[in-house]
Amino acid sequence: MPTATSLIVVSYETRDATLACVRSLLEHSRPGAEVIVVDNGSSDGTAAAVAERFPAVRVIAESDNHGFAKAANIGARAAQGERIAFVNSDCIARPGSLERLEEHLDTHAESAAAVPRLLFEDGTVQQNAARLPTVRTIAMQYLLGRVRDPYRLGELTEPARIESCSGAALLIRKDDFWAAGGFHEDYFMYVEDVELCRRLGELGRAIHYVPGAVMVHTGGVSSRPRA
């Protein structure tokens, strides 16, 4: 029988962060969930450390750095759950976060995916939900430095439908994920989440932001320069 949720963590040179992330997922996931770590050829011993400390976790140790999209798809193909949670290695799940996301999908048949409220370590709300980009919004963000918050995420107290979300923490029905084609592997890192959201929208499937589900996200750990 399939498990309720497969929790997938893609790691690259983030051993300590990955261990902390996996620990939080194991502590706060429902019984029957599985955790899968796909390691992108890290040289810091991430795969071995996860296998040693968390024997129940399935570790898929790749020899190369495939980037996020391809590694996430590798994890999704191995997943036994009816739902897939993609969680960045620099995320920490807070109590109740995974359960609230699952409960949202359980009670909203129109929703393909649900994302939590993400906080920086200082408690600031991250902008992990947005409208699908247009030429105008891209110009405002990258040329004028204006980052819009169309949903006023910090003020939301109830789930809200959104057009696009970050893939840093995302719960999605497996059938919807593959109906939309999974993550587009032409994107090594970044944009693949927006592209997935666009395709879900074309299929008429909803994405919801669930403010009662909270995770802490450091951000950018895998893409930081190495010494």
PDB file of N, CA, C and O in Angstrom, residues 65-109:
ATOM      1  N   ASN A  65      26.311  16.238  -9.871  1.00  0.00           N
ATOM      2  CA  ASN A  65      25.384  17.278  -9.450  1.00  0.00           C
ATOM      3  C   ASN A  65      24.406  17.539 -10.596  1.00  0.00           C
ATOM      4  O   ASN A  65      24.734  18.218 -11.562  1.00  0.00           O
ATOM      5  N   HIS A  66      23.202  17.009 -10.477  1.00  0.00           N
ATOM      6  CA  HIS A  66      22.204  17.144 -11.531  1.00  0.00           C
ATOM      7  C   HIS A  66      21.448  18.455 -11.475  1.00  0.00           C
ATOM      8  O   HIS A  66      20.685  18.767 -12.394  1.00  0.00           O
ATOM      9  N   GLY A  67      21.623  19.225 -10.397  1.00  0.00           N
ATOM     10  CA  GLY A  67      20.754  20.366 -10.186  1.00  0.00           C
ATOM     11  C   GLY A  67      19.482  19.925  -9.489  1.00  0.00           C
ATOM     12  O   GLY A  67      19.219  18.739  -9.297  1.00  0.00           O
ATOM     13  N   PHE A  68      18.668  20.921  -9.102  1.00  0.00           N
ATOM     14  CA  PHE A  68      17.485  20.601  -8.297  1.00  0.00           C
ATOM     15  C   PHE A  68      16.426  19.849  -9.079  1.00  0.00           C
ATOM     16  O   PHE A  68      15.902  18.831  -8.616  1.00  0.00           O
ATOM     17  N   ALA A  69      16.058  20.331 -10.265  1.00  0.00           N
ATOM     18  CA  ALA A  69      14.908  19.770 -10.978  1.00  0.00           C
ATOM     19  C   ALA A  69      15.070  18.285 -11.254  1.00  0.00           C
ATOM     20  O   ALA A  69      14.183  17.476 -10.955  1.00  0.00           O
ATOM     21  N   LYS A  70      16.196  17.893 -11.828  1.00  0.00           N
ATOM     22  CA  LYS A  70      16.398  16.485 -12.169  1.00  0.00           C
ATOM     23  C   LYS A  70      16.482  15.629 -10.914  1.00  0.00           C
ATOM     24  O   LYS A  70      15.891  14.531 -10.861  1.00  0.00           O
ATOM     25  N   ALA A  71      17.185  16.103  -9.885  1.00  0.00           N
ATOM     26  CA  ALA A  71      17.300  15.326  -8.649  1.00  0.00           C
ATOM     27  C   ALA A  71      15.941  15.170  -7.977  1.00  0.00           C
ATOM     28  O   ALA A  71      15.613  14.099  -7.444  1.00  0.00           O
ATOM     29  N   ALA A  72      15.138  16.220  -8.003  1.00  0.00           N
ATOM     30  CA  ALA A  72      13.801  16.138  -7.412  1.00  0.00           C
ATOM     31  C   ALA A  72      12.944  15.126  -8.158  1.00  0.00           C
ATOM     32  O   ALA A  72      12.191  14.354  -7.543  1.00  0.00           O
ATOM     33  N   ASN A  73      13.065  15.104  -9.468  1.00  0.00           N
ATOM     34  CA  ASN A  73      12.320  14.114 -10.253  1.00  0.00           C
ATOM     35  C   ASN A  73      12.788  12.691  -9.953  1.00  0.00           C
ATOM     36  O   ASN A  73      11.981  11.754  -9.934  1.00  0.00           O
ATOM     37  N   ILE A  74      14.091  12.514  -9.737  1.00  0.00           N
ATOM     38  CA  ILE A  74      14.610  11.199  -9.355  1.00  0.00           C
ATOM     39  C   ILE A  74      13.954  10.742  -8.048  1.00  0.00           C
ATOM     40  O   ILE A  74      13.510   9.601  -7.913  1.00  0.00           O
ATOM     41  N   GLY A  75      13.884  11.647  -7.094  1.00  0.00           N
ATOM     42  CA  GLY A  75      13.226  11.320  -5.832  1.00  0.00           C
ATOM     43  C   GLY A  75      11.754  11.018  -6.008  1.00  0.00           C
ATOM     44  O   GLY A  75      11.211  10.098  -5.392  1.00  0.00           O
ATOM     45  N   ALA A  76      11.092  11.788  -6.862  1.00  0.00           N
ATOM     46  CA  ALA A  76       9.657  11.592  -7.087  1.00  0.00           C
ATOM     47  C   ALA A  76       9.373  10.246  -7.733  1.00  0.00           C
ATOM     48  O   ALA A  76       8.364   9.601  -7.435  1.00  0.00           O
ATOM     49  N   ARG A  77      10.258   9.811  -8.621  1.00  0.00           N
ATOM     50  CA  ARG A  77      10.066   8.497  -9.260  1.00  0.00           C
ATOM     51  C   ARG A  77      10.224   7.361  -8.247  1.00  0.00           C
ATOM     52  O   ARG A  77       9.625   6.295  -8.407  1.00  0.00           O
ATOM     53  N   ALA A  78      11.039   7.584  -7.241  1.00  0.00           N
ATOM     54  CA  ALA A  78      11.249   6.553  -6.215  1.00  0.00           C
ATOM     55  C   ALA A  78      10.175   6.584  -5.130  1.00  0.00           C
ATOM     56  O   ALA A  78      10.056   5.636  -4.354  1.00  0.00           O
ATOM     57  N   ALA A  79       9.392   7.656  -5.089  1.00  0.00           N
ATOM     58  CA  ALA A  79       8.432   7.862  -4.007  1.00  0.00           C
ATOM     59  C   ALA A  79       7.284   6.864  -4.063  1.00  0.00           C
ATOM     60  O   ALA A  79       6.746   6.567  -5.134  1.00  0.00           O
ATOM     61  N   GLN A  80       6.888   6.372  -2.899  1.00  0.00           N
ATOM     62  CA  GLN A  80       5.763   5.455  -2.776  1.00  0.00           C
ATOM     63  C   GLN A  80       4.484   6.168  -2.362  1.00  0.00           C
ATOM     64  O   GLN A  80       3.396   5.604  -2.449  1.00  0.00           O
ATOM     65  N   GLY A  81       4.597   7.387  -1.911  1.00  0.00           N
ATOM     66  CA  GLY A  81       3.441   8.102  -1.379  1.00  0.00           C
ATOM     67  C   GLY A  81       2.493   8.619  -2.443  1.00  0.00           C
ATOM     68  O   GLY A  81       2.872   8.823  -3.593  1.00  0.00           O
ATOM     69  N   GLU A  82       1.254   8.845  -2.046  1.00  0.00           N
ATOM     70  CA  GLU A  82       0.261   9.442  -2.935  1.00  0.00           C
ATOM     71  C   GLU A  82       0.483  10.940  -3.062  1.00  0.00           C
ATOM     72  O   GLU A  82      -0.018  11.571  -3.998  1.00  0.00           O
ATOM     73  N   ARG A  83       1.219  11.508  -2.099  1.00  0.00           N
ATOM     74  CA  ARG A  83       1.588  12.924  -2.135  1.00  0.00           C
ATOM     75  C   ARG A  83       3.100  13.027  -1.963  1.00  0.00           C
ATOM     76  O   ARG A  83       3.722  12.180  -1.323  1.00  0.00           O
ATOM     77  N   ILE A  84       3.637  14.093  -2.537  1.00  0.00           N
ATOM     78  CA  ILE A  84       5.077  14.314  -2.464  1.00  0.00           C
ATOM     79  C   ILE A  84       5.323  15.681  -1.847  1.00  0.00           C
ATOM     80  O   ILE A  84       4.735  16.683  -2.271  1.00  0.00           O
ATOM     81  N   ALA A  85       6.189  15.718  -0.858  1.00  0.00           N
ATOM     82  CA  ALA A  85       6.617  16.987  -0.284  1.00  0.00           C
ATOM     83  C   ALA A  85       8.072  17.214  -0.674  1.00  0.00           C
ATOM     84  O   ALA A  85       8.937  16.397  -0.343  1.00  0.00           O
ATOM     85  N   PHE A  86       8.319  18.280  -1.402  1.00  0.00           N
ATOM     86  CA  PHE A  86       9.684  18.682  -1.711  1.00  0.00           C
ATOM     87  C   PHE A  86      10.097  19.709  -0.668  1.00  0.00           C
ATOM     88  O   PHE A  86       9.435  20.737  -0.501  1.00  0.00           O
ATOM     89  N   VAL A  87      11.175  19.429   0.048  1.00  0.00           N
ATOM     90  CA  VAL A  87      11.624  20.307   1.127  1.00  0.00           C
ATOM     91  C   VAL A  87      13.108  20.576   0.942  1.00  0.00           C
ATOM     92  O   VAL A  87      13.914  19.639   0.926  1.00  0.00           O
ATOM     93  N   ASN A  88      13.471  21.849   0.779  1.00  0.00           N
ATOM     94  CA  ASN A  88      14.888  22.186   0.629  1.00  0.00           C
ATOM     95  C   ASN A  88      15.689  21.754   1.842  1.00  0.00           C
ATOM     96  O   ASN A  88      15.178  21.747   2.971  1.00  0.00           O
ATOM     97  N   SER A  89      16.940  21.445   1.616  1.00  0.00           N
ATOM     98  CA  SER A  89      17.784  20.956   2.701  1.00  0.00           C
ATOM     99  C   SER A  89      18.032  22.004   3.784  1.00  0.00           C
ATOM    100  O   SER A  89      18.464  21.668   4.881  1.00  0.00           O
ATOM    101  N   ASP A  90      17.762  23.278   3.469  1.00  0.00           N
ATOM    102  CA  ASP A  90      17.946  24.330   4.475  1.00  0.00           C
ATOM    103  C   ASP A  90      16.615  24.768   5.086  1.00  0.00           C
ATOM    104  O   ASP A  90      16.489  25.891   5.576  1.00  0.00           O
ATOM    105  N   CYS A  91      15.630  23.887   5.066  1.00  0.00           N
ATOM    106  CA  CYS A  91      14.339  24.134   5.712  1.00  0.00           C
ATOM    107  C   CYS A  91      14.225  23.308   6.990  1.00  0.00           C
ATOM    108  O   CYS A  91      14.711  22.176   7.044  1.00  0.00           O
ATOM    109  N   ILE A  92      13.555  23.873   7.967  1.00  0.00           N
ATOM    110  CA  ILE A  92      13.245  23.158   9.203  1.00  0.00           C
ATOM    111  C   ILE A  92      11.738  23.186   9.389  1.00  0.00           C
ATOM    112  O   ILE A  92      11.122  24.256   9.450  1.00  0.00           O
ATOM    113  N   ALA A  93      11.146  21.996   9.449  1.00  0.00           N
ATOM    114  CA  ALA A  93       9.705  21.900   9.665  1.00  0.00           C
ATOM    115  C   ALA A  93       9.377  22.161  11.126  1.00  0.00           C
ATOM    116  O   ALA A  93      10.002  21.598  12.021  1.00  0.00           O
ATOM    117  N   ARG A  94       8.401  23.024  11.357  1.00  0.00           N
ATOM    118  CA  ARG A  94       7.924  23.264  12.715  1.00  0.00           C
ATOM    119  C   ARG A  94       6.772  22.304  13.032  1.00  0.00           C
ATOM    120  O   ARG A  94       6.149  21.761  12.130  1.00  0.00           O
ATOM    121  N   PRO A  95       6.487  22.101  14.313  1.00  0.00           N
ATOM    122  CA  PRO A  95       5.395  21.188  14.680  1.00  0.00           C
ATOM    123  C   PRO A  95       4.091  21.555  13.983  1.00  0.00           C
ATOM    124  O   PRO A  95       3.696  22.726  13.952  1.00  0.00           O
ATOM    125  N   GLY A  96       3.438  20.551  13.410  1.00  0.00           N
ATOM    126  CA  GLY A  96       2.145  20.761  12.775  1.00  0.00           C
ATOM    127  C   GLY A  96       2.198  21.223  11.340  1.00  0.00           C
ATOM    128  O   GLY A  96       1.170  21.227  10.654  1.00  0.00           O
ATOM    129  N   SER A  97       3.378  21.602  10.847  1.00  0.00           N
ATOM    130  CA  SER A  97       3.456  22.169   9.497  1.00  0.00           C
ATOM    131  C   SER A  97       3.064  21.167   8.422  1.00  0.00           C
ATOM    132  O   SER A  97       2.239  21.461   7.545  1.00  0.00           O
ATOM    133  N   LEU A  98       3.636  19.978   8.477  1.00  0.00           N
ATOM    134  CA  LEU A  98       3.326  18.969   7.465  1.00  0.00           C
ATOM    135  C   LEU A  98       1.888  18.489   7.596  1.00  0.00           C
ATOM    136  O   LEU A  98       1.183  18.302   6.589  1.00  0.00           O
ATOM    137  N   GLU A  99       1.423  18.323   8.806  1.00  0.00           N
ATOM    138  CA  GLU A  99       0.057  17.859   9.025  1.00  0.00           C
ATOM    139  C   GLU A  99      -0.954  18.859   8.467  1.00  0.00           C
ATOM    140  O   GLU A  99      -1.956  18.458   7.848  1.00  0.00           O
ATOM    141  N   ARG A 100      -0.714  20.147   8.648  1.00  0.00           N
ATOM    142  CA  ARG A 100      -1.657  21.155   8.149  1.00  0.00           C
ATOM    143  C   ARG A 100      -1.681  21.195   6.629  1.00  0.00           C
ATOM    144  O   ARG A 100      -2.742  21.398   6.023  1.00  0.00           O
ATOM    145  N   LEU A 101      -0.532  21.000   6.000  1.00  0.00           N
ATOM    146  CA  LEU A 101      -0.516  20.943   4.541  1.00  0.00           C
ATOM    147  C   LEU A 101      -1.294  19.734   4.035  1.00  0.00           C
ATOM    148  O   LEU A 101      -2.069  19.821   3.080  1.00  0.00           O
ATOM    149  N   GLU A 102      -1.086  18.593   4.684  1.00  0.00           N
ATOM    150  CA  GLU A 102      -1.809  17.377   4.288  1.00  0.00           C
ATOM    151  C   GLU A 102      -3.311  17.532   4.509  1.00  0.00           C
ATOM    152  O   GLU A 102      -4.121  17.125   3.658  1.00  0.00           O
ATOM    153  N   GLU A 103      -3.685  18.123   5.619  1.00  0.00           N
ATOM    154  CA  GLU A 103      -5.104  18.317   5.905  1.00  0.00           C
ATOM    155  C   GLU A 103      -5.746  19.226   4.865  1.00  0.00           C
ATOM    156  O   GLU A 103      -6.909  19.040   4.496  1.00  0.00           O
ATOM    157  N   HIS A 104      -4.994  20.201   4.393  1.00  0.00           N
ATOM    158  CA  HIS A 104      -5.546  21.087   3.363  1.00  0.00           C
ATOM    159  C   HIS A 104      -5.861  20.298   2.092  1.00  0.00           C
ATOM    160  O   HIS A 104      -6.951  20.445   1.518  1.00  0.00           O
ATOM    161  N   LEU A 105      -4.924  19.469   1.640  1.00  0.00           N
ATOM    162  CA  LEU A 105      -5.192  18.676   0.441  1.00  0.00           C
ATOM    163  C   LEU A 105      -6.313  17.669   0.682  1.00  0.00           C
ATOM    164  O   LEU A 105      -7.106  17.383  -0.220  1.00  0.00           O
ATOM    165  N   ASP A 106      -6.391  17.143   1.896  1.00  0.00           N
ATOM    166  CA  ASP A 106      -7.444  16.178   2.221  1.00  0.00           C
ATOM    167  C   ASP A 106      -8.838  16.802   2.087  1.00  0.00           C
ATOM    168  O   ASP A 106      -9.809  16.099   1.779  1.00  0.00           O
ATOM    169  N   THR A 107      -8.939  18.095   2.330  1.00  0.00           N
ATOM    170  CA  THR A 107     -10.249  18.753   2.370  1.00  0.00           C
ATOM    171  C   THR A 107     -10.501  19.678   1.185  1.00  0.00           C
ATOM    172  O   THR A 107     -11.546  20.330   1.125  1.00  0.00           O
ATOM    173  N   HIS A 108      -9.570  19.755   0.243  1.00  0.00           N
ATOM    174  CA  HIS A 108      -9.733  20.623  -0.927  1.00  0.00           C
ATOM    175  C   HIS A 108      -9.358  19.839  -2.181  1.00  0.00           C
ATOM    176  O   HIS A 108      -8.198  19.828  -2.605  1.00  0.00           O
ATOM    177  N   ALA A 109     -10.357  19.198  -2.754  1.00  0.00           N
ATOM    178  CA  ALA A 109     -10.116  18.343  -3.920  1.00  0.00           C
ATOM    179  C   ALA A 109      -9.598  19.119  -5.118  1.00  0.00           C
ATOM    180  O   ALA A 109      -8.908  18.560  -5.975  1.00  0.00           O
TER     181      ALA A 109
END
